[in-house]
Tab-separated table of N, CA and C in Angstrom:
chain	number	residue	atom	x	y	z
D	1	MET	N	12.385	-15.927	-14.517
D	1	MET	CA	12.401	-15.175	-13.268
D	1	MET	C	12.312	-16.151	-12.095
D	2	ARG	N	12.969	-15.783	-11.029
D	2	ARG	CA	12.967	-16.638	-9.840
D	2	ARG	C	11.595	-16.656	-9.187
D	3	ASN	N	11.397	-17.684	-8.401
D	3	ASN	CA	10.188	-17.820	-7.604
D	3	ASN	C	10.184	-16.715	-6.545
D	4	TRP	N	9.006	-16.217	-6.201
D	4	TRP	CA	8.907	-15.130	-5.212
D	4	TRP	C	9.527	-15.527	-3.880
D	5	GLN	N	9.485	-16.820	-3.537
D	5	GLN	CA	10.023	-17.271	-2.251
D	5	GLN	C	11.541	-17.163	-2.190
D	6	GLU	N	12.181	-17.128	-3.354
D	6	GLU	CA	13.630	-16.996	-3.418
D	6	GLU	C	14.058	-15.536	-3.382
D	7	MET	N	13.109	-14.632	-3.480
D	7	MET	CA	13.427	-13.201	-3.528
D	7	MET	C	13.431	-12.589	-2.133
D	8	ASN	N	14.277	-11.622	-1.974
D	8	ASN	CA	14.306	-10.819	-0.767
D	8	ASN	C	12.983	-10.051	-0.675
D	9	ALA	N	12.436	-9.936	0.506
D	9	ALA	CA	11.169	-9.223	0.685
D	9	ALA	C	11.270	-7.764	0.244
D	10	LEU	N	12.441	-7.161	0.409
D	10	LEU	CA	12.608	-5.769	-0.020
D	10	LEU	C	12.585	-5.654	-1.543
D	11	THR	N	12.978	-6.717	-2.241
D	11	THR	CA	12.881	-6.738	-3.694
D	11	THR	C	11.423	-6.776	-4.119
D	12	LEU	N	10.630	-7.590	-3.415
D	12	LEU	CA	9.186	-7.610	-3.679
D	12	LEU	C	8.586	-6.236	-3.414
D	13	ALA	N	9.008	-5.591	-2.329
D	13	ALA	CA	8.498	-4.260	-1.984
D	13	ALA	C	8.892	-3.234	-3.040
D	14	TYR	N	10.089	-3.363	-3.579
D	14	TYR	CA	10.561	-2.464	-4.638
D	14	TYR	C	9.622	-2.536	-5.839
D	15	LEU	N	9.279	-3.749	-6.239
D	15	LEU	CA	8.350	-3.935	-7.348
D	15	LEU	C	6.958	-3.434	-6.966
D	16	GLY	N	6.508	-3.805	-5.768
D	16	GLY	CA	5.177	-3.405	-5.308
D	16	GLY	C	5.014	-1.902	-5.233
D	17	ASP	N	6.066	-1.206	-4.825
D	17	ASP	CA	6.034	0.252	-4.758
D	17	ASP	C	5.751	0.840	-6.141
D	18	ALA	N	6.434	0.326	-7.147
D	18	ALA	CA	6.250	0.837	-8.514
D	18	ALA	C	4.849	0.524	-9.042
D	19	VAL	N	4.376	-0.684	-8.790
D	19	VAL	CA	3.047	-1.090	-9.259
D	19	VAL	C	1.971	-0.237	-8.588
D	20	TYR	N	2.085	-0.045	-7.278
D	20	TYR	CA	1.104	0.749	-6.545
D	20	TYR	C	1.135	2.208	-7.003
D	21	GLU	N	2.330	2.751	-7.200
D	21	GLU	CA	2.461	4.138	-7.670
D	21	GLU	C	1.782	4.311	-9.022
D	22	LEU	N	1.980	3.368	-9.927
D	22	LEU	CA	1.334	3.444	-11.235
D	22	LEU	C	-0.181	3.358	-11.098
D	23	TRP	N	-0.661	2.483	-10.217
D	23	TRP	CA	-2.111	2.390	-9.997
D	23	TRP	C	-2.640	3.725	-9.464
D	24	VAL	N	-1.953	4.302	-8.498
D	24	VAL	CA	-2.392	5.567	-7.902
D	24	VAL	C	-2.492	6.647	-8.972
D	25	ARG	N	-1.475	6.797	-9.783
D	25	ARG	CA	-1.480	7.846	-10.811
D	25	ARG	C	-2.611	7.630	-11.813
D	26	THR	N	-2.784	6.387	-12.235
D	26	THR	CA	-3.866	6.068	-13.179
D	26	THR	C	-5.221	6.320	-12.526
D	27	HIS	N	-5.362	5.898	-11.297
D	27	HIS	CA	-6.627	6.060	-10.558
D	27	HIS	C	-6.996	7.532	-10.411
D	28	LEU	N	-6.025	8.359	-10.083
D	28	LEU	CA	-6.298	9.793	-9.924
D	28	LEU	C	-6.740	10.423	-11.234
D	29	LEU	N	-6.135	10.003	-12.326
D	29	LEU	CA	-6.573	10.507	-13.633
D	29	LEU	C	-7.995	10.045	-13.935
D	30	GLU	N	-8.303	8.793	-13.596
D	30	GLU	CA	-9.657	8.272	-13.805
D	30	GLU	C	-10.689	9.026	-12.970
D	31	LEU	N	-10.258	9.527	-11.799
D	31	LEU	CA	-11.155	10.304	-10.940
D	31	LEU	C	-11.360	11.722	-11.457
D	32	GLY	N	-10.593	12.106	-12.471
D	32	GLY	CA	-10.780	13.414	-13.091
D	32	GLY	C	-9.795	14.482	-12.680
D	33	HIS	N	-8.820	14.129	-11.871
D	33	HIS	CA	-7.797	15.110	-11.500
D	33	HIS	C	-6.918	15.370	-12.711
D	34	GLU	N	-6.639	16.642	-12.978
D	34	GLU	CA	-5.849	16.964	-14.165
D	34	GLU	C	-4.687	17.901	-13.889
D	35	LYS	N	-4.777	18.720	-12.871
D	35	LYS	CA	-3.696	19.659	-12.588
D	35	LYS	C	-2.564	18.911	-11.878
D	36	VAL	N	-1.351	19.117	-12.378
D	36	VAL	CA	-0.214	18.356	-11.877
D	36	VAL	C	0.004	18.575	-10.381
D	37	ARG	N	-0.118	19.800	-9.933
D	37	ARG	CA	0.066	20.077	-8.499
D	37	ARG	C	-0.974	19.316	-7.669
D	38	GLU	N	-2.220	19.313	-8.130
D	38	GLU	CA	-3.292	18.586	-7.453
D	38	GLU	C	-3.032	17.079	-7.504
D	39	LEU	N	-2.592	16.596	-8.656
D	39	LEU	CA	-2.275	15.170	-8.802
D	39	LEU	C	-1.203	14.753	-7.803
D	40	HIS	N	-0.163	15.562	-7.702
D	40	HIS	CA	0.923	15.237	-6.783
D	40	HIS	C	0.435	15.218	-5.336
D	41	LYS	N	-0.320	16.225	-4.962
D	41	LYS	CA	-0.820	16.307	-3.588
D	41	LYS	C	-1.695	15.096	-3.258
D	42	GLN	N	-2.572	14.748	-4.166
D	42	GLN	CA	-3.431	13.584	-3.949
D	42	GLN	C	-2.606	12.295	-3.909
D	43	ALA	N	-1.653	12.173	-4.819
D	43	ALA	CA	-0.834	10.957	-4.878
D	43	ALA	C	-0.079	10.742	-3.574
D	44	VAL	N	0.437	11.806	-3.000
D	44	VAL	CA	1.166	11.694	-1.739
D	44	VAL	C	0.274	11.106	-0.654
D	45	SER	N	-0.990	11.505	-0.617
D	45	SER	CA	-1.886	10.963	0.406
D	45	SER	C	-2.116	9.462	0.221
D	46	TYR	N	-2.029	8.982	-1.011
D	46	TYR	CA	-2.208	7.557	-1.291
D	46	TYR	C	-0.958	6.737	-0.963
D	47	VAL	N	0.211	7.285	-1.282
D	47	VAL	CA	1.427	6.478	-1.199
D	47	VAL	C	2.178	6.623	0.119
D	48	ARG	N	1.768	7.540	0.969
D	48	ARG	CA	2.493	7.694	2.235
D	48	ARG	C	2.370	6.405	3.065
D	49	ALA	N	3.362	6.192	3.883
D	49	ALA	CA	3.463	4.961	4.664
D	49	ALA	C	2.239	4.733	5.542
D	50	SER	N	1.704	5.781	6.142
D	50	SER	CA	0.557	5.599	7.041
D	50	SER	C	-0.665	5.074	6.293
D	51	THR	N	-0.870	5.522	5.072
D	51	THR	CA	-1.999	5.025	4.281
D	51	THR	C	-1.783	3.562	3.921
D	52	GLN	N	-0.590	3.228	3.465
D	52	GLN	CA	-0.310	1.846	3.100
D	52	GLN	C	-0.456	0.918	4.309
D	53	ALA	N	0.001	1.360	5.463
D	53	ALA	CA	-0.123	0.553	6.680
D	53	ALA	C	-1.594	0.348	7.048
D	54	ARG	N	-2.396	1.391	6.892
D	54	ARG	CA	-3.831	1.261	7.202
D	54	ARG	C	-4.521	0.318	6.228
D	55	VAL	N	-4.160	0.387	4.960
D	55	VAL	CA	-4.734	-0.532	3.967
D	55	VAL	C	-4.396	-1.966	4.356
D	56	LEU	N	-3.153	-2.199	4.705
D	56	LEU	CA	-2.747	-3.553	5.112
D	56	LEU	C	-3.548	-4.019	6.321
D	57	HIS	N	-3.756	-3.149	7.285
D	57	HIS	CA	-4.531	-3.493	8.477
D	57	HIS	C	-5.954	-3.931	8.097
D	58	VAL	N	-6.559	-3.234	7.162
D	58	VAL	CA	-7.919	-3.572	6.707
D	58	VAL	C	-7.922	-4.904	5.954
D	59	LEU	N	-6.900	-5.140	5.142
D	59	LEU	CA	-6.835	-6.347	4.321
D	59	LEU	C	-6.493	-7.610	5.105
D	60	TRP	N	-5.710	-7.464	6.158
D	60	TRP	CA	-5.136	-8.605	6.874
D	60	TRP	C	-6.120	-9.753	7.132
D	61	PRO	N	-7.307	-9.504	7.678
D	61	PRO	CA	-8.207	-10.630	7.970
D	61	PRO	C	-8.652	-11.410	6.727
D	62	GLU	N	-8.569	-10.796	5.568
D	62	GLU	CA	-9.026	-11.435	4.334
D	62	GLU	C	-7.896	-12.092	3.534
D	63	LEU	N	-6.682	-11.994	4.014
D	63	LEU	CA	-5.545	-12.561	3.291
D	63	LEU	C	-5.436	-14.055	3.560
D	64	ASP	N	-5.040	-14.793	2.530
D	64	ASP	CA	-4.846	-16.233	2.729
D	64	ASP	C	-3.487	-16.470	3.389
D	65	GLU	N	-3.191	-17.718	3.681
D	65	GLU	CA	-1.985	-18.061	4.423
D	65	GLU	C	-0.703	-17.632	3.702
D	66	VAL	N	-0.629	-17.847	2.411
D	66	VAL	CA	0.556	-17.461	1.645
D	66	VAL	C	0.714	-15.944	1.652
D	67	GLU	N	-0.382	-15.226	1.443
D	67	GLU	CA	-0.322	-13.761	1.450
D	67	GLU	C	0.142	-13.250	2.810
D	68	GLN	N	-0.324	-13.870	3.877
D	68	GLN	CA	0.108	-13.470	5.216
D	68	GLN	C	1.595	-13.741	5.416
D	69	GLN	N	2.104	-14.826	4.836
D	69	GLN	CA	3.544	-15.111	4.906
D	69	GLN	C	4.341	-14.026	4.188
D	70	VAL	N	3.847	-13.613	3.032
D	70	VAL	CA	4.513	-12.541	2.277
D	70	VAL	C	4.537	-11.269	3.117
D	71	VAL	N	3.412	-10.939	3.725
D	71	VAL	CA	3.318	-9.735	4.557
D	71	VAL	C	4.303	-9.802	5.720
D	72	LEU	N	4.364	-10.933	6.389
D	72	LEU	CA	5.267	-11.060	7.539
D	72	LEU	C	6.731	-10.948	7.104
D	73	ARG	N	7.066	-11.528	5.966
D	73	ARG	CA	8.431	-11.384	5.442
D	73	ARG	C	8.731	-9.919	5.136
D	74	GLY	N	7.774	-9.227	4.537
D	74	GLY	CA	7.968	-7.813	4.224
D	74	GLY	C	8.092	-6.961	5.470
D	75	ARG	N	7.274	-7.255	6.441
D	75	ARG	CA	7.312	-6.485	7.691
D	75	ARG	C	8.625	-6.682	8.436
D	76	ASN	N	9.163	-7.900	8.380
D	76	ASN	CA	10.370	-8.226	9.140
D	76	ASN	C	11.670	-7.966	8.372
D	77	ALA	N	11.563	-7.513	7.143
D	77	ALA	CA	12.759	-7.258	6.335
D	77	ALA	C	13.583	-6.144	6.968
D	78	LYS	N	14.866	-6.340	6.975
D	78	LYS	CA	15.765	-5.346	7.567
D	78	LYS	C	16.161	-4.322	6.513
D	79	GLY	N	15.928	-3.095	6.838
D	79	GLY	CA	16.289	-1.995	5.946
D	79	GLY	C	16.109	-0.697	6.696
D	80	GLY	N	16.620	0.353	6.157
D	80	GLY	CA	16.470	1.657	6.795
D	80	GLY	C	15.055	2.172	6.653
D	81	HIS	N	14.791	3.273	7.315
D	81	HIS	CA	13.486	3.919	7.161
D	81	HIS	C	13.668	5.429	7.275
D	82	PRO	N	12.776	6.163	6.593
D	82	PRO	CA	12.883	7.627	6.650
D	82	PRO	C	12.600	8.150	8.060
D	83	LYS	N	13.153	9.284	8.357
D	83	LYS	CA	12.998	9.857	9.693
D	83	LYS	C	11.624	10.476	9.927
D	84	ASN	N	10.873	10.697	8.853
D	84	ASN	CA	9.571	11.356	9.017
D	84	ASN	C	8.441	10.377	9.344
D	85	VAL	N	8.758	9.104	9.547
D	85	VAL	CA	7.737	8.114	9.869
D	85	VAL	C	8.325	7.119	10.871
D	86	ASP	N	7.471	6.657	11.783
D	86	ASP	CA	7.970	5.711	12.774
D	86	ASP	C	8.237	4.350	12.127
D	87	VAL	N	9.116	3.585	12.745
D	87	VAL	CA	9.596	2.339	12.164
D	87	VAL	C	8.471	1.312	11.988
D	88	VAL	N	7.526	1.240	12.900
D	88	VAL	CA	6.436	0.261	12.802
D	88	VAL	C	5.559	0.563	11.590
D	89	THR	N	5.180	1.813	11.433
D	89	THR	CA	4.363	2.204	10.275
D	89	THR	C	5.113	1.927	8.987
D	90	TYR	N	6.393	2.265	8.949
D	90	TYR	CA	7.180	2.056	7.739
D	90	TYR	C	7.293	0.570	7.406
D	91	ARG	N	7.472	-0.254	8.412
D	91	ARG	CA	7.571	-1.703	8.159
D	91	ARG	C	6.244	-2.279	7.655
D	92	HIS	N	5.137	-1.766	8.158
D	92	HIS	CA	3.840	-2.219	7.650
D	92	HIS	C	3.617	-1.745	6.214
D	93	ALA	N	4.084	-0.562	5.890
D	93	ALA	CA	3.991	-0.073	4.512
D	93	ALA	C	4.851	-0.938	3.594
D	94	THR	N	6.031	-1.301	4.055
D	94	THR	CA	6.904	-2.187	3.282
D	94	THR	C	6.242	-3.545	3.090
D	95	ALA	N	5.555	-4.025	4.111
D	95	ALA	CA	4.844	-5.296	4.014
D	95	ALA	C	3.739	-5.217	2.958
D	96	PHE	N	3.015	-4.098	2.935
D	96	PHE	CA	1.979	-3.891	1.924
D	96	PHE	C	2.599	-3.907	0.529
D	97	GLU	N	3.695	-3.199	0.359
D	97	GLU	CA	4.357	-3.151	-0.943
D	97	GLU	C	4.877	-4.527	-1.346
D	98	SER	N	5.359	-5.310	-0.393
D	98	SER	CA	5.801	-6.676	-0.682
D	98	SER	C	4.644	-7.518	-1.188
D	99	LEU	N	3.501	-7.344	-0.576
D	99	LEU	CA	2.305	-8.079	-0.991
D	99	LEU	C	1.906	-7.703	-2.416
D	100	VAL	N	1.947	-6.424	-2.729
D	100	VAL	CA	1.623	-5.968	-4.077
D	100	VAL	C	2.632	-6.535	-5.076
D	101	GLY	N	3.911	-6.558	-4.709
D	101	GLY	CA	4.939	-7.138	-5.572
D	101	GLY	C	4.697	-8.620	-5.806
D	102	TYR	N	4.302	-9.314	-4.754
D	102	TYR	CA	3.968	-10.738	-4.866
D	102	TYR	C	2.807	-10.945	-5.840
D	103	TRP	N	1.757	-10.144	-5.678
D	103	TRP	CA	0.609	-10.266	-6.579
D	103	TRP	C	1.016	-9.981	-8.018
D	104	GLN	N	1.859	-8.984	-8.228
D	104	GLN	CA	2.304	-8.639	-9.573
D	104	GLN	C	3.080	-9.792	-10.203
D	105	LEU	N	4.004	-10.356	-9.457
D	105	LEU	CA	4.819	-11.452	-9.987
D	105	LEU	C	3.979	-12.682	-10.327
D	106	ASN	N	2.902	-12.860	-9.598
D	106	ASN	CA	2.060	-14.040	-9.791
D	106	ASN	C	0.845	-13.768	-10.664
D	107	GLY	N	0.790	-12.581	-11.271
D	107	GLY	CA	-0.298	-12.264	-12.188
D	107	GLY	C	-1.665	-12.180	-11.527
D	108	GLN	N	-1.685	-11.786	-10.270
D	108	GLN	CA	-2.939	-11.721	-9.523
D	108	GLN	C	-3.519	-10.303	-9.540
D	109	SER	N	-3.824	-9.826	-10.736
D	109	SER	CA	-4.324	-8.458	-10.884
D	109	SER	C	-5.702	-8.287	-10.252
D	110	GLU	N	-6.518	-9.311	-10.258
D	110	GLU	CA	-7.835	-9.200	-9.607
D	110	GLU	C	-7.678	-9.007	-8.106
D	111	ARG	N	-6.725	-9.707	-7.529
D	111	ARG	CA	-6.481	-9.579	-6.087
D	111	ARG	C	-5.983	-8.168	-5.773
D	112	MET	N	-5.110	-7.643	-6.635
D	112	MET	CA	-4.642	-6.265	-6.447
D	112	MET	C	-5.802	-5.293	-6.550
D	113	GLY	N	-6.658	-5.500	-7.533
D	113	GLY	CA	-7.820	-4.631	-7.695
D	113	GLY	C	-8.703	-4.640	-6.467
D	114	TRP	N	-8.899	-5.816	-5.909
D	114	TRP	CA	-9.687	-5.948	-4.674
D	114	TRP	C	-9.038	-5.137	-3.551
D	115	ALA	N	-7.727	-5.267	-3.407
D	115	ALA	CA	-7.017	-4.551	-2.342
D	115	ALA	C	-7.077	-3.046	-2.559
D	116	PHE	N	-6.831	-2.619	-3.793
D	116	PHE	CA	-6.805	-1.191	-4.089
D	116	PHE	C	-8.189	-0.562	-3.963
D	117	SER	N	-9.228	-1.369	-4.084
D	117	SER	CA	-10.590	-0.829	-3.953
D	117	SER	C	-10.864	-0.310	-2.543
D	118	HIS	N	-10.066	-0.688	-1.588
D	118	HIS	CA	-10.232	-0.238	-0.203
D	118	HIS	C	-9.597	1.128	0.061
D	119	VAL	N	-8.698	1.551	-0.798
D	119	VAL	CA	-7.875	2.729	-0.513
D	119	VAL	C	-8.702	4.005	-0.402
D	120	ASP	N	-9.596	4.258	-1.356
D	120	ASP	CA	-10.396	5.487	-1.308
D	120	ASP	C	-11.237	5.553	-0.040
D	121	ARG	N	-11.830	4.441	0.339
D	121	ARG	CA	-12.657	4.408	1.552
D	121	ARG	C	-11.810	4.714	2.792
D	122	ILE	N	-10.603	4.173	2.823
D	122	ILE	CA	-9.713	4.415	3.958
D	122	ILE	C	-9.296	5.878	4.005
D	123	LEU	N	-8.953	6.445	2.860
D	123	LEU	CA	-8.575	7.857	2.814
D	123	LEU	C	-9.735	8.767	3.178
D	124	LEU	N	-10.928	8.415	2.729
D	124	LEU	CA	-12.114	9.197	3.067
D	124	LEU	C	-12.349	9.166	4.572
D	125	HIS	N	-12.222	7.990	5.168
D	125	HIS	CA	-12.400	7.839	6.607
D	125	HIS	C	-11.313	8.601	7.361
D	126	GLU	N	-10.080	8.517	6.876
D	126	GLU	CA	-8.965	9.223	7.495
D	126	GLU	C	-9.184	10.734	7.444
D	127	GLY	N	-9.680	11.224	6.312
D	127	GLY	CA	-9.964	12.651	6.169
D	127	GLY	C	-11.055	13.101	7.115
D	128	ALA	N	-12.071	12.261	7.296
D	128	ALA	CA	-13.157	12.590	8.222
D	128	ALA	C	-12.636	12.658	9.650
D	129	GLU	N	-11.715	11.744	10.004
D	129	GLU	CA	-11.131	11.768	11.347
D	129	GLU	C	-10.350	13.050	11.578
D	130	LYS	N	-9.591	13.501	10.562
D	130	LYS	CA	-8.818	14.730	10.693
D	130	LYS	C	-9.736	15.931	10.832
D	131	ASP	N	-10.855	15.946	10.092
D	131	ASP	CA	-11.812	17.048	10.173
D	131	ASP	C	-12.401	17.129	11.582
D	132	VAL	N	-12.757	15.996	12.157
D	132	VAL	CA	-13.316	15.970	13.508
D	132	VAL	C	-12.271	16.449	14.516
D	133	ALA	N	-11.017	15.978	14.344
D	133	ALA	CA	-9.947	16.386	15.267
D	133	ALA	C	-9.723	17.901	15.198
D	134	SER	N	-9.759	18.479	14.019
D	134	SER	CA	-9.538	19.923	13.904
D	134	SER	C	-10.695	20.718	14.504
D	135	GLU	N	-11.919	20.169	14.450
D	135	GLU	CA	-13.068	20.837	15.033
D	135	GLU	C	-12.993	20.836	16.564
D	136	CYS	N	-12.325	19.819	17.129
D	136	CYS	CA	-12.248	19.696	18.580
D	136	CYS	C	-11.208	20.634	19.188
D	137	LYS	N	-10.352	21.222	18.376
D	137	LYS	CA	-9.289	22.093	18.904
D	137	LYS	C	-9.817	23.456	19.243
């Protein structure tokens, strides 16, 4: 297999997307979710671009120089984006997926575990923010 530096950042993101999706599905089962409809609803909250972008924002200060290079390549990669999300959020989500792809290719499962350990806390915080916003209406 080629070195990660020779790969297009979107290729890294393609791999990272699959790895993250598998982690999310496994994680939800470990949390005790069993109904498929519930699993899907929960999974969407994990994999949506805004969640991935927020995870990247939290991780950024702790990333080493190489990881930051991977993120910047992923963020700057040229590609389309869905209409239901703004381009900046989508590019940050792509950057997160590129980072996950990089970790996968380099066998850095501990680093991935460290990164993924932040996701539940971020989602919990995001849910609390939405609850407060709905109370203010």
